[in-house]
Amino acid sequence: MERTMWTTRCTRNAARTRSILVPRAAPTSPAPRAEENEVREGVFEGTWTWRGHRVRYQRVPGPKDASTRPPMLLVHGFGGNCDHWSECLKPLGQEQDTYAVDLLGFGFSDKPDPKKYDPERLYSFETWGQQLVDFSQAFFDGRPCVIACNSVGGVAGLQAAVYAPESCLGVALLNISLRGLHVTKQPAFARPVIRAFQDLMRNTYLGEYFFQQVATSSGVENILKQAYHNPDTVTPEVVEKILRPGLQDGASKVFLDFISYSTGPLPETLLPLMKRPVLIIWGKEDPWEPVVQGRQYASFPCVQDFVELEEVGHCPQDEAPHLVVPLLQQFSRTISTVEK
């Protein structure tokens, strides 16, 4: 299959000791699997209860010998959900058990009110990282999985792998968020202004008004046409699968809480702690996470490959699944062979 891409291979340092960046939360007891429904041919959807909250997931069972291969766990980005992986879910399921999960607060997972928790605690990468760890331990029968994640989901995926390397075989990052609004990346003179604006958006009607302007078909379409390089791939179906969960009760509070989140881990603080291999895939035309900045991550010892996709934007899994699926499959095969 012909693909236009550029690849850099980095040296791995197998013998290294890493400390954990943040304390790992106490594991929760795996909840029983709920009844599933077949939402598309071969795609099953269910609800898993985690810490008292409902979490939606989708899965495609792999072939008969799938138990001999690692499962694949797909994680969306900010404002996304399971359906943002719909173009990859079934193709990946041809080789291995493949799951997609809605992070707490997104998609059709529950959206608890963040104001009932300490600031920047509920919708954080520590929370989502632990959610992914507990999900893998509840569903994968002790098999370590490959985590593939887009945008901010990439930080959650790395956090999960740092928390529980025994549950993870490797992590594939698709246009991982650079977290440009992190407090350490803000100019000192701008920090009070940015904090005041975030508080204004989070705690006043101005934030709700802003969300109402965004959470429309035209608003979502305009945002996606910025993120995707090819505007023809932003179809009404793509708009609908992003918009519909965003109209649920509580979605605006999650949105406003997360855009006010300027602490927590960064890719560059988690990658040095990784004990598992990492594949980085980057749509070169991403206007939000510039590839020139992303290339800095290729130098970390855990990164096996850095692949740039020509004429692809921020969400390669939806805009160019024909390029993403073979890369994920090859990564999974390679690290599975090494593990054995």
PDB file of N, CA and C in Angstrom, residues 83-176:
ATOM      1  N   ASP A  83     -17.121   7.317  18.824  1.00  0.00           N
ATOM      2  CA  ASP A  83     -17.475   7.381  17.407  1.00  0.00           C
ATOM      3  C   ASP A  83     -16.409   8.061  16.560  1.00  0.00           C
ATOM      4  N   HIS A  84     -15.508   8.798  17.189  1.00  0.00           N
ATOM      5  CA  HIS A  84     -14.449   9.446  16.419  1.00  0.00           C
ATOM      6  C   HIS A  84     -13.425   8.427  15.923  1.00  0.00           C
ATOM      7  N   TRP A  85     -13.535   7.181  16.451  1.00  0.00           N
ATOM      8  CA  TRP A  85     -12.678   6.089  16.001  1.00  0.00           C
ATOM      9  C   TRP A  85     -13.447   5.104  15.121  1.00  0.00           C
ATOM     10  N   SER A  86     -14.652   5.461  14.700  1.00  0.00           N
ATOM     11  CA  SER A  86     -15.514   4.498  14.005  1.00  0.00           C
ATOM     12  C   SER A  86     -14.911   3.988  12.701  1.00  0.00           C
ATOM     13  N   GLU A  87     -14.094   4.790  12.033  1.00  0.00           N
ATOM     14  CA  GLU A  87     -13.496   4.367  10.764  1.00  0.00           C
ATOM     15  C   GLU A  87     -12.359   3.369  10.972  1.00  0.00           C
ATOM     16  N   CYS A  88     -11.849   3.291  12.198  1.00  0.00           N
ATOM     17  CA  CYS A  88     -10.734   2.379  12.491  1.00  0.00           C
ATOM     18  C   CYS A  88     -11.168   1.152  13.268  1.00  0.00           C
ATOM     19  N   LEU A  89     -12.282   1.233  13.950  1.00  0.00           N
ATOM     20  CA  LEU A  89     -12.663   0.197  14.907  1.00  0.00           C
ATOM     21  C   LEU A  89     -12.788  -1.173  14.252  1.00  0.00           C
ATOM     22  N   LYS A  90     -13.577  -1.274  13.193  1.00  0.00           N
ATOM     23  CA  LYS A  90     -13.762  -2.579  12.548  1.00  0.00           C
ATOM     24  C   LYS A  90     -12.515  -3.062  11.817  1.00  0.00           C
ATOM     25  N   PRO A  91     -11.813  -2.226  11.079  1.00  0.00           N
ATOM     26  CA  PRO A  91     -10.574  -2.709  10.449  1.00  0.00           C
ATOM     27  C   PRO A  91      -9.553  -3.236  11.459  1.00  0.00           C
ATOM     28  N   LEU A  92      -9.414  -2.558  12.598  1.00  0.00           N
ATOM     29  CA  LEU A  92      -8.482  -3.042  13.619  1.00  0.00           C
ATOM     30  C   LEU A  92      -8.976  -4.349  14.228  1.00  0.00           C
ATOM     31  N   GLY A  93     -10.292  -4.489  14.318  1.00  0.00           N
ATOM     32  CA  GLY A  93     -10.871  -5.696  14.871  1.00  0.00           C
ATOM     33  C   GLY A  93     -10.672  -6.927  14.013  1.00  0.00           C
ATOM     34  N   GLN A  94     -10.213  -6.756  12.790  1.00  0.00           N
ATOM     35  CA  GLN A  94      -9.921  -7.910  11.943  1.00  0.00           C
ATOM     36  C   GLN A  94      -8.716  -8.695  12.447  1.00  0.00           C
ATOM     37  N   GLU A  95      -7.870  -8.046  13.265  1.00  0.00           N
ATOM     38  CA  GLU A  95      -6.671  -8.715  13.768  1.00  0.00           C
ATOM     39  C   GLU A  95      -6.687  -8.956  15.269  1.00  0.00           C
ATOM     40  N   GLN A  96      -7.427  -8.129  16.032  1.00  0.00           N
ATOM     41  CA  GLN A  96      -7.360  -8.244  17.485  1.00  0.00           C
ATOM     42  C   GLN A  96      -8.627  -7.665  18.102  1.00  0.00           C
ATOM     43  N   ASP A  97      -8.909  -8.053  19.337  1.00  0.00           N
ATOM     44  CA  ASP A  97     -10.023  -7.451  20.059  1.00  0.00           C
ATOM     45  C   ASP A  97      -9.761  -5.955  20.178  1.00  0.00           C
ATOM     46  N   THR A  98     -10.740  -5.151  19.770  1.00  0.00           N
ATOM     47  CA  THR A  98     -10.531  -3.705  19.720  1.00  0.00           C
ATOM     48  C   THR A  98     -11.662  -2.994  20.448  1.00  0.00           C
ATOM     49  N   TYR A  99     -11.290  -2.099  21.337  1.00  0.00           N
ATOM     50  CA  TYR A  99     -12.244  -1.354  22.150  1.00  0.00           C
ATOM     51  C   TYR A  99     -12.010   0.148  21.972  1.00  0.00           C
ATOM     52  N   ALA A 100     -13.083   0.912  22.062  1.00  0.00           N
ATOM     53  CA  ALA A 100     -13.005   2.370  22.171  1.00  0.00           C
ATOM     54  C   ALA A 100     -13.805   2.760  23.397  1.00  0.00           C
ATOM     55  N   VAL A 101     -13.357   3.770  24.119  1.00  0.00           N
ATOM     56  CA  VAL A 101     -14.011   4.146  25.371  1.00  0.00           C
ATOM     57  C   VAL A 101     -14.201   5.655  25.422  1.00  0.00           C
ATOM     58  N   ASP A 102     -15.342   6.070  25.992  1.00  0.00           N
ATOM     59  CA  ASP A 102     -15.578   7.490  26.249  1.00  0.00           C
ATOM     60  C   ASP A 102     -14.972   7.848  27.591  1.00  0.00           C
ATOM     61  N   LEU A 103     -14.059   8.795  27.601  1.00  0.00           N
ATOM     62  CA  LEU A 103     -13.514   9.266  28.868  1.00  0.00           C
ATOM     63  C   LEU A 103     -14.616   9.894  29.710  1.00  0.00           C
ATOM     64  N   LEU A 104     -14.480   9.810  31.014  1.00  0.00           N
ATOM     65  CA  LEU A 104     -15.452  10.425  31.905  1.00  0.00           C
ATOM     66  C   LEU A 104     -15.644  11.894  31.530  1.00  0.00           C
ATOM     67  N   GLY A 105     -16.908  12.298  31.366  1.00  0.00           N
ATOM     68  CA  GLY A 105     -17.210  13.681  30.992  1.00  0.00           C
ATOM     69  C   GLY A 105     -17.425  13.884  29.509  1.00  0.00           C
ATOM     70  N   PHE A 106     -17.053  12.902  28.687  1.00  0.00           N
ATOM     71  CA  PHE A 106     -17.163  13.051  27.240  1.00  0.00           C
ATOM     72  C   PHE A 106     -18.060  11.978  26.643  1.00  0.00           C
ATOM     73  N   GLY A 107     -18.460  12.203  25.405  1.00  0.00           N
ATOM     74  CA  GLY A 107     -19.291  11.243  24.712  1.00  0.00           C
ATOM     75  C   GLY A 107     -20.567  10.974  25.480  1.00  0.00           C
ATOM     76  N   PHE A 108     -20.886   9.685  25.622  1.00  0.00           N
ATOM     77  CA  PHE A 108     -22.085   9.300  26.360  1.00  0.00           C
ATOM     78  C   PHE A 108     -21.742   8.732  27.730  1.00  0.00           C
ATOM     79  N   SER A 109     -20.545   9.030  28.221  1.00  0.00           N
ATOM     80  CA  SER A 109     -20.221   8.730  29.610  1.00  0.00           C
ATOM     81  C   SER A 109     -20.843   9.798  30.506  1.00  0.00           C
ATOM     82  N   ASP A 110     -20.981   9.473  31.795  1.00  0.00           N
ATOM     83  CA  ASP A 110     -21.543  10.442  32.735  1.00  0.00           C
ATOM     84  C   ASP A 110     -20.692  11.696  32.790  1.00  0.00           C
ATOM     85  N   LYS A 111     -21.356  12.789  33.200  1.00  0.00           N
ATOM     86  CA  LYS A 111     -20.710  14.099  33.268  1.00  0.00           C
ATOM     87  C   LYS A 111     -20.966  14.722  34.635  1.00  0.00           C
ATOM     88  N   PRO A 112     -20.337  14.189  35.687  1.00  0.00           N
ATOM     89  CA  PRO A 112     -20.539  14.781  37.011  1.00  0.00           C
ATOM     90  C   PRO A 112     -20.096  16.235  37.048  1.00  0.00           C
ATOM     91  N   ASP A 113     -20.742  17.008  37.903  1.00  0.00           N
ATOM     92  CA  ASP A 113     -20.479  18.439  38.008  1.00  0.00           C
ATOM     93  C   ASP A 113     -19.083  18.666  38.597  1.00  0.00           C
ATOM     94  N   PRO A 114     -18.174  19.295  37.852  1.00  0.00           N
ATOM     95  CA  PRO A 114     -16.811  19.488  38.370  1.00  0.00           C
ATOM     96  C   PRO A 114     -16.748  20.421  39.565  1.00  0.00           C
ATOM     97  N   LYS A 115     -17.769  21.259  39.744  1.00  0.00           N
ATOM     98  CA  LYS A 115     -17.744  22.215  40.858  1.00  0.00           C
ATOM     99  C   LYS A 115     -17.982  21.534  42.199  1.00  0.00           C
ATOM    100  N   LYS A 116     -18.361  20.260  42.160  1.00  0.00           N
ATOM    101  CA  LYS A 116     -18.520  19.503  43.395  1.00  0.00           C
ATOM    102  C   LYS A 116     -17.204  18.860  43.837  1.00  0.00           C
ATOM    103  N   TYR A 117     -16.148  19.110  43.081  1.00  0.00           N
ATOM    104  CA  TYR A 117     -14.829  18.549  43.372  1.00  0.00           C
ATOM    105  C   TYR A 117     -13.811  19.683  43.474  1.00  0.00           C
ATOM    106  N   ASP A 118     -12.641  19.368  43.994  1.00  0.00           N
ATOM    107  CA  ASP A 118     -11.576  20.362  44.031  1.00  0.00           C
ATOM    108  C   ASP A 118     -11.218  20.776  42.611  1.00  0.00           C
ATOM    109  N   PRO A 119     -10.817  22.050  42.400  1.00  0.00           N
ATOM    110  CA  PRO A 119     -10.460  22.509  41.045  1.00  0.00           C
ATOM    111  C   PRO A 119      -9.379  21.645  40.407  1.00  0.00           C
ATOM    112  N   GLU A 120      -9.571  21.353  39.126  1.00  0.00           N
ATOM    113  CA  GLU A 120      -8.591  20.635  38.309  1.00  0.00           C
ATOM    114  C   GLU A 120      -8.299  19.234  38.847  1.00  0.00           C
ATOM    115  N   ARG A 121      -9.299  18.604  39.466  1.00  0.00           N
ATOM    116  CA  ARG A 121      -9.111  17.269  40.008  1.00  0.00           C
ATOM    117  C   ARG A 121      -9.947  16.218  39.274  1.00  0.00           C
ATOM    118  N   LEU A 122     -11.207  16.566  38.959  1.00  0.00           N
ATOM    119  CA  LEU A 122     -12.094  15.567  38.366  1.00  0.00           C
ATOM    120  C   LEU A 122     -11.724  15.305  36.915  1.00  0.00           C
ATOM    121  N   TYR A 123     -11.757  16.342  36.088  1.00  0.00           N
ATOM    122  CA  TYR A 123     -11.432  16.188  34.665  1.00  0.00           C
ATOM    123  C   TYR A 123      -9.957  16.501  34.471  1.00  0.00           C
ATOM    124  N   SER A 124      -9.161  15.495  34.782  1.00  0.00           N
ATOM    125  CA  SER A 124      -7.705  15.641  34.756  1.00  0.00           C
ATOM    126  C   SER A 124      -7.098  14.391  34.146  1.00  0.00           C
ATOM    127  N   PHE A 125      -5.844  14.475  33.770  1.00  0.00           N
ATOM    128  CA  PHE A 125      -5.185  13.323  33.156  1.00  0.00           C
ATOM    129  C   PHE A 125      -4.921  12.220  34.174  1.00  0.00           C
ATOM    130  N   GLU A 126      -4.798  12.585  35.450  1.00  0.00           N
ATOM    131  CA  GLU A 126      -4.670  11.561  36.477  1.00  0.00           C
ATOM    132  C   GLU A 126      -5.957  10.732  36.566  1.00  0.00           C
ATOM    133  N   THR A 127      -7.106  11.413  36.522  1.00  0.00           N
ATOM    134  CA  THR A 127      -8.394  10.700  36.563  1.00  0.00           C
ATOM    135  C   THR A 127      -8.539   9.811  35.338  1.00  0.00           C
ATOM    136  N   TRP A 128      -8.334  10.371  34.161  1.00  0.00           N
ATOM    137  CA  TRP A 128      -8.532   9.603  32.925  1.00  0.00           C
ATOM    138  C   TRP A 128      -7.504   8.488  32.785  1.00  0.00           C
ATOM    139  N   GLY A 129      -6.273   8.734  33.232  1.00  0.00           N
ATOM    140  CA  GLY A 129      -5.274   7.680  33.194  1.00  0.00           C
ATOM    141  C   GLY A 129      -5.692   6.495  34.041  1.00  0.00           C
ATOM    142  N   GLN A 130      -6.211   6.768  35.235  1.00  0.00           N
ATOM    143  CA  GLN A 130      -6.671   5.676  36.092  1.00  0.00           C
ATOM    144  C   GLN A 130      -7.901   4.995  35.502  1.00  0.00           C
ATOM    145  N   GLN A 131      -8.762   5.763  34.849  1.00  0.00           N
ATOM    146  CA  GLN A 131      -9.924   5.155  34.190  1.00  0.00           C
ATOM    147  C   GLN A 131      -9.483   4.134  33.147  1.00  0.00           C
ATOM    148  N   LEU A 132      -8.477   4.480  32.358  1.00  0.00           N
ATOM    149  CA  LEU A 132      -7.992   3.562  31.323  1.00  0.00           C
ATOM    150  C   LEU A 132      -7.341   2.331  31.935  1.00  0.00           C
ATOM    151  N   VAL A 133      -6.596   2.516  33.018  1.00  0.00           N
ATOM    152  CA  VAL A 133      -5.989   1.370  33.699  1.00  0.00           C
ATOM    153  C   VAL A 133      -7.081   0.425  34.192  1.00  0.00           C
ATOM    154  N   ASP A 134      -8.074   0.971  34.874  1.00  0.00           N
ATOM    155  CA  ASP A 134      -9.126   0.130  35.440  1.00  0.00           C
ATOM    156  C   ASP A 134      -9.962  -0.529  34.349  1.00  0.00           C
ATOM    157  N   PHE A 135     -10.166   0.180  33.240  1.00  0.00           N
ATOM    158  CA  PHE A 135     -10.909  -0.415  32.124  1.00  0.00           C
ATOM    159  C   PHE A 135     -10.157  -1.616  31.566  1.00  0.00           C
ATOM    160  N   SER A 136      -8.869  -1.458  31.352  1.00  0.00           N
ATOM    161  CA  SER A 136      -8.082  -2.563  30.782  1.00  0.00           C
ATOM    162  C   SER A 136      -8.054  -3.749  31.721  1.00  0.00           C
ATOM    163  N   GLN A 137      -7.982  -3.496  33.020  1.00  0.00           N
ATOM    164  CA  GLN A 137      -7.957  -4.592  33.977  1.00  0.00           C
ATOM    165  C   GLN A 137      -9.315  -5.267  34.093  1.00  0.00           C
ATOM    166  N   ALA A 138     -10.390  -4.535  33.827  1.00  0.00           N
ATOM    167  CA  ALA A 138     -11.732  -5.103  33.913  1.00  0.00           C
ATOM    168  C   ALA A 138     -12.098  -5.915  32.679  1.00  0.00           C
ATOM    169  N   PHE A 139     -11.552  -5.558  31.510  1.00  0.00           N
ATOM    170  CA  PHE A 139     -12.036  -6.136  30.265  1.00  0.00           C
ATOM    171  C   PHE A 139     -11.053  -7.077  29.559  1.00  0.00           C
ATOM    172  N   PHE A 140      -9.777  -7.017  29.862  1.00  0.00           N
ATOM    173  CA  PHE A 140      -8.810  -7.688  29.006  1.00  0.00           C
ATOM    174  C   PHE A 140      -8.237  -8.970  29.598  1.00  0.00           C
ATOM    175  N   ASP A 141      -8.822  -9.463  30.665  1.00  0.00           N
ATOM    176  CA  ASP A 141      -8.457 -10.771  31.214  1.00  0.00           C
ATOM    177  C   ASP A 141      -6.952 -10.910  31.470  1.00  0.00           C
ATOM    178  N   GLY A 142      -6.351  -9.830  31.955  1.00  0.00           N
ATOM    179  CA  GLY A 142      -4.935  -9.883  32.289  1.00  0.00           C
ATOM    180  C   GLY A 142      -3.987  -9.682  31.126  1.00  0.00           C
ATOM    181  N   ARG A 143      -4.524  -9.542  29.908  1.00  0.00           N
ATOM    182  CA  ARG A 143      -3.663  -9.312  28.750  1.00  0.00           C
ATOM    183  C   ARG A 143      -3.269  -7.842  28.680  1.00  0.00           C
ATOM    184  N   PRO A 144      -2.002  -7.517  28.584  1.00  0.00           N
ATOM    185  CA  PRO A 144      -1.628  -6.111  28.381  1.00  0.00           C
ATOM    186  C   PRO A 144      -2.100  -5.645  27.010  1.00  0.00           C
ATOM    187  N   CYS A 145      -2.542  -4.396  26.942  1.00  0.00           N
ATOM    188  CA  CYS A 145      -3.131  -3.870  25.712  1.00  0.00           C
ATOM    189  C   CYS A 145      -2.217  -2.857  25.048  1.00  0.00           C
ATOM    190  N   VAL A 146      -2.534  -2.552  23.811  1.00  0.00           N
ATOM    191  CA  VAL A 146      -1.933  -1.438  23.088  1.00  0.00           C
ATOM    192  C   VAL A 146      -2.923  -0.283  23.151  1.00  0.00           C
ATOM    193  N   ILE A 147      -2.471   0.863  23.616  1.00  0.00           N
ATOM    194  CA  ILE A 147      -3.337   2.034  23.727  1.00  0.00           C
ATOM    195  C   ILE A 147      -3.023   2.966  22.562  1.00  0.00           C
ATOM    196  N   ALA A 148      -4.057   3.323  21.779  1.00  0.00           N
ATOM    197  CA  ALA A 148      -3.908   4.283  20.682  1.00  0.00           C
ATOM    198  C   ALA A 148      -4.796   5.478  20.993  1.00  0.00           C
ATOM    199  N   CYS A 149      -4.237   6.666  20.963  1.00  0.00           N
ATOM    200  CA  CYS A 149      -4.979   7.822  21.460  1.00  0.00           C
ATOM    201  C   CYS A 149      -4.656   9.082  20.669  1.00  0.00           C
ATOM    202  N   ASN A 150      -5.673   9.930  20.573  1.00  0.00           N
ATOM    203  CA  ASN A 150      -5.590  11.162  19.794  1.00  0.00           C
ATOM    204  C   ASN A 150      -5.628  12.378  20.720  1.00  0.00           C
ATOM    205  N   SER A 151      -4.806  13.385  20.397  1.00  0.00           N
ATOM    206  CA  SER A 151      -4.859  14.696  21.033  1.00  0.00           C
ATOM    207  C   SER A 151      -4.685  14.596  22.547  1.00  0.00           C
ATOM    208  N   VAL A 152      -5.616  15.191  23.342  1.00  0.00           N
ATOM    209  CA  VAL A 152      -5.466  15.133  24.798  1.00  0.00           C
ATOM    210  C   VAL A 152      -5.594  13.705  25.312  1.00  0.00           C
ATOM    211  N   GLY A 153      -6.260  12.844  24.535  1.00  0.00           N
ATOM    212  CA  GLY A 153      -6.312  11.439  24.913  1.00  0.00           C
ATOM    213  C   GLY A 153      -4.941  10.814  24.982  1.00  0.00           C
ATOM    214  N   GLY A 154      -3.983  11.372  24.239  1.00  0.00           N
ATOM    215  CA  GLY A 154      -2.622  10.866  24.270  1.00  0.00           C
ATOM    216  C   GLY A 154      -1.964  11.056  25.620  1.00  0.00           C
ATOM    217  N   VAL A 155      -2.243  12.176  26.264  1.00  0.00           N
ATOM    218  CA  VAL A 155      -1.675  12.413  27.601  1.00  0.00           C
ATOM    219  C   VAL A 155      -2.290  11.425  28.591  1.00  0.00           C
ATOM    220  N   ALA A 156      -3.604  11.178  28.453  1.00  0.00           N
ATOM    221  CA  ALA A 156      -4.257  10.188  29.315  1.00  0.00           C
ATOM    222  C   ALA A 156      -3.676   8.796  29.082  1.00  0.00           C
ATOM    223  N   GLY A 157      -3.413   8.453  27.820  1.00  0.00           N
ATOM    224  CA  GLY A 157      -2.838   7.154  27.506  1.00  0.00           C
ATOM    225  C   GLY A 157      -1.445   6.983  28.095  1.00  0.00           C
ATOM    226  N   LEU A 158      -0.619   8.012  27.982  1.00  0.00           N
ATOM    227  CA  LEU A 158       0.712   7.950  28.590  1.00  0.00           C
ATOM    228  C   LEU A 158       0.613   7.813  30.106  1.00  0.00           C
ATOM    229  N   GLN A 159      -0.316   8.575  30.708  1.00  0.00           N
ATOM    230  CA  GLN A 159      -0.467   8.501  32.149  1.00  0.00           C
ATOM    231  C   GLN A 159      -0.865   7.094  32.590  1.00  0.00           C
ATOM    232  N   ALA A 160      -1.761   6.466  31.831  1.00  0.00           N
ATOM    233  CA  ALA A 160      -2.174   5.093  32.141  1.00  0.00           C
ATOM    234  C   ALA A 160      -0.978   4.147  32.076  1.00  0.00           C
ATOM    235  N   ALA A 161      -0.147   4.292  31.049  1.00  0.00           N
ATOM    236  CA  ALA A 161       1.009   3.412  30.884  1.00  0.00           C
ATOM    237  C   ALA A 161       2.040   3.626  31.980  1.00  0.00           C
ATOM    238  N   VAL A 162       2.160   4.849  32.477  1.00  0.00           N
ATOM    239  CA  VAL A 162       3.072   5.125  33.579  1.00  0.00           C
ATOM    240  C   VAL A 162       2.517   4.542  34.878  1.00  0.00           C
ATOM    241  N   TYR A 163       1.210   4.679  35.084  1.00  0.00           N
ATOM    242  CA  TYR A 163       0.589   4.118  36.280  1.00  0.00           C
ATOM    243  C   TYR A 163       0.728   2.594  36.336  1.00  0.00           C
ATOM    244  N   ALA A 164       0.485   1.931  35.218  1.00  0.00           N
ATOM    245  CA  ALA A 164       0.410   0.469  35.214  1.00  0.00           C
ATOM    246  C   ALA A 164       1.073  -0.109  33.977  1.00  0.00           C
ATOM    247  N   PRO A 165       2.400  -0.100  33.910  1.00  0.00           N
ATOM    248  CA  PRO A 165       3.083  -0.637  32.727  1.00  0.00           C
ATOM    249  C   PRO A 165       2.802  -2.117  32.503  1.00  0.00           C
ATOM    250  N   GLU A 166       2.424  -2.833  33.554  1.00  0.00           N
ATOM    251  CA  GLU A 166       2.120  -4.251  33.400  1.00  0.00           C
ATOM    252  C   GLU A 166       0.830  -4.479  32.619  1.00  0.00           C
ATOM    253  N   SER A 167      -0.015  -3.449  32.522  1.00  0.00           N
ATOM    254  CA  SER A 167      -1.282  -3.563  31.792  1.00  0.00           C
ATOM    255  C   SER A 167      -1.197  -3.017  30.379  1.00  0.00           C
ATOM    256  N   CYS A 168      -0.030  -2.514  30.007  1.00  0.00           N
ATOM    257  CA  CYS A 168       0.122  -1.841  28.712  1.00  0.00           C
ATOM    258  C   CYS A 168       1.328  -2.410  27.971  1.00  0.00           C
ATOM    259  N   LEU A 169       1.134  -2.742  26.705  1.00  0.00           N
ATOM    260  CA  LEU A 169       2.223  -3.255  25.886  1.00  0.00           C
ATOM    261  C   LEU A 169       2.935  -2.129  25.139  1.00  0.00           C
ATOM    262  N   GLY A 170       2.203  -1.059  24.834  1.00  0.00           N
ATOM    263  CA  GLY A 170       2.776   0.068  24.114  1.00  0.00           C
ATOM    264  C   GLY A 170       1.704   1.118  23.903  1.00  0.00           C
ATOM    265  N   VAL A 171       2.127   2.321  23.524  1.00  0.00           N
ATOM    266  CA  VAL A 171       1.207   3.440  23.329  1.00  0.00           C
ATOM    267  C   VAL A 171       1.481   4.085  21.973  1.00  0.00           C
ATOM    268  N   ALA A 172       0.411   4.291  21.199  1.00  0.00           N
ATOM    269  CA  ALA A 172       0.499   5.020  19.932  1.00  0.00           C
ATOM    270  C   ALA A 172      -0.180   6.373  20.113  1.00  0.00           C
ATOM    271  N   LEU A 173       0.540   7.434  19.808  1.00  0.00           N
ATOM    272  CA  LEU A 173       0.051   8.795  20.001  1.00  0.00           C
ATOM    273  C   LEU A 173      -0.220   9.438  18.646  1.00  0.00           C
ATOM    274  N   LEU A 174      -1.443   9.892  18.437  1.00  0.00           N
ATOM    275  CA  LEU A 174      -1.824  10.569  17.198  1.00  0.00           C
ATOM    276  C   LEU A 174      -2.016  12.045  17.489  1.00  0.00           C
ATOM    277  N   ASN A 175      -1.084  12.871  17.010  1.00  0.00           N
ATOM    278  CA  ASN A 175      -1.157  14.323  17.216  1.00  0.00           C
ATOM    279  C   ASN A 175      -1.451  14.636  18.674  1.00  0.00           C
ATOM    280  N   ILE A 176      -0.604  14.132  19.563  1.00  0.00           N
ATOM    281  CA  ILE A 176      -0.808  14.351  20.985  1.00  0.00           C
ATOM    282  C   ILE A 176      -0.828  15.839  21.300  1.00  0.00           C
TER     283      ILE A 176
END
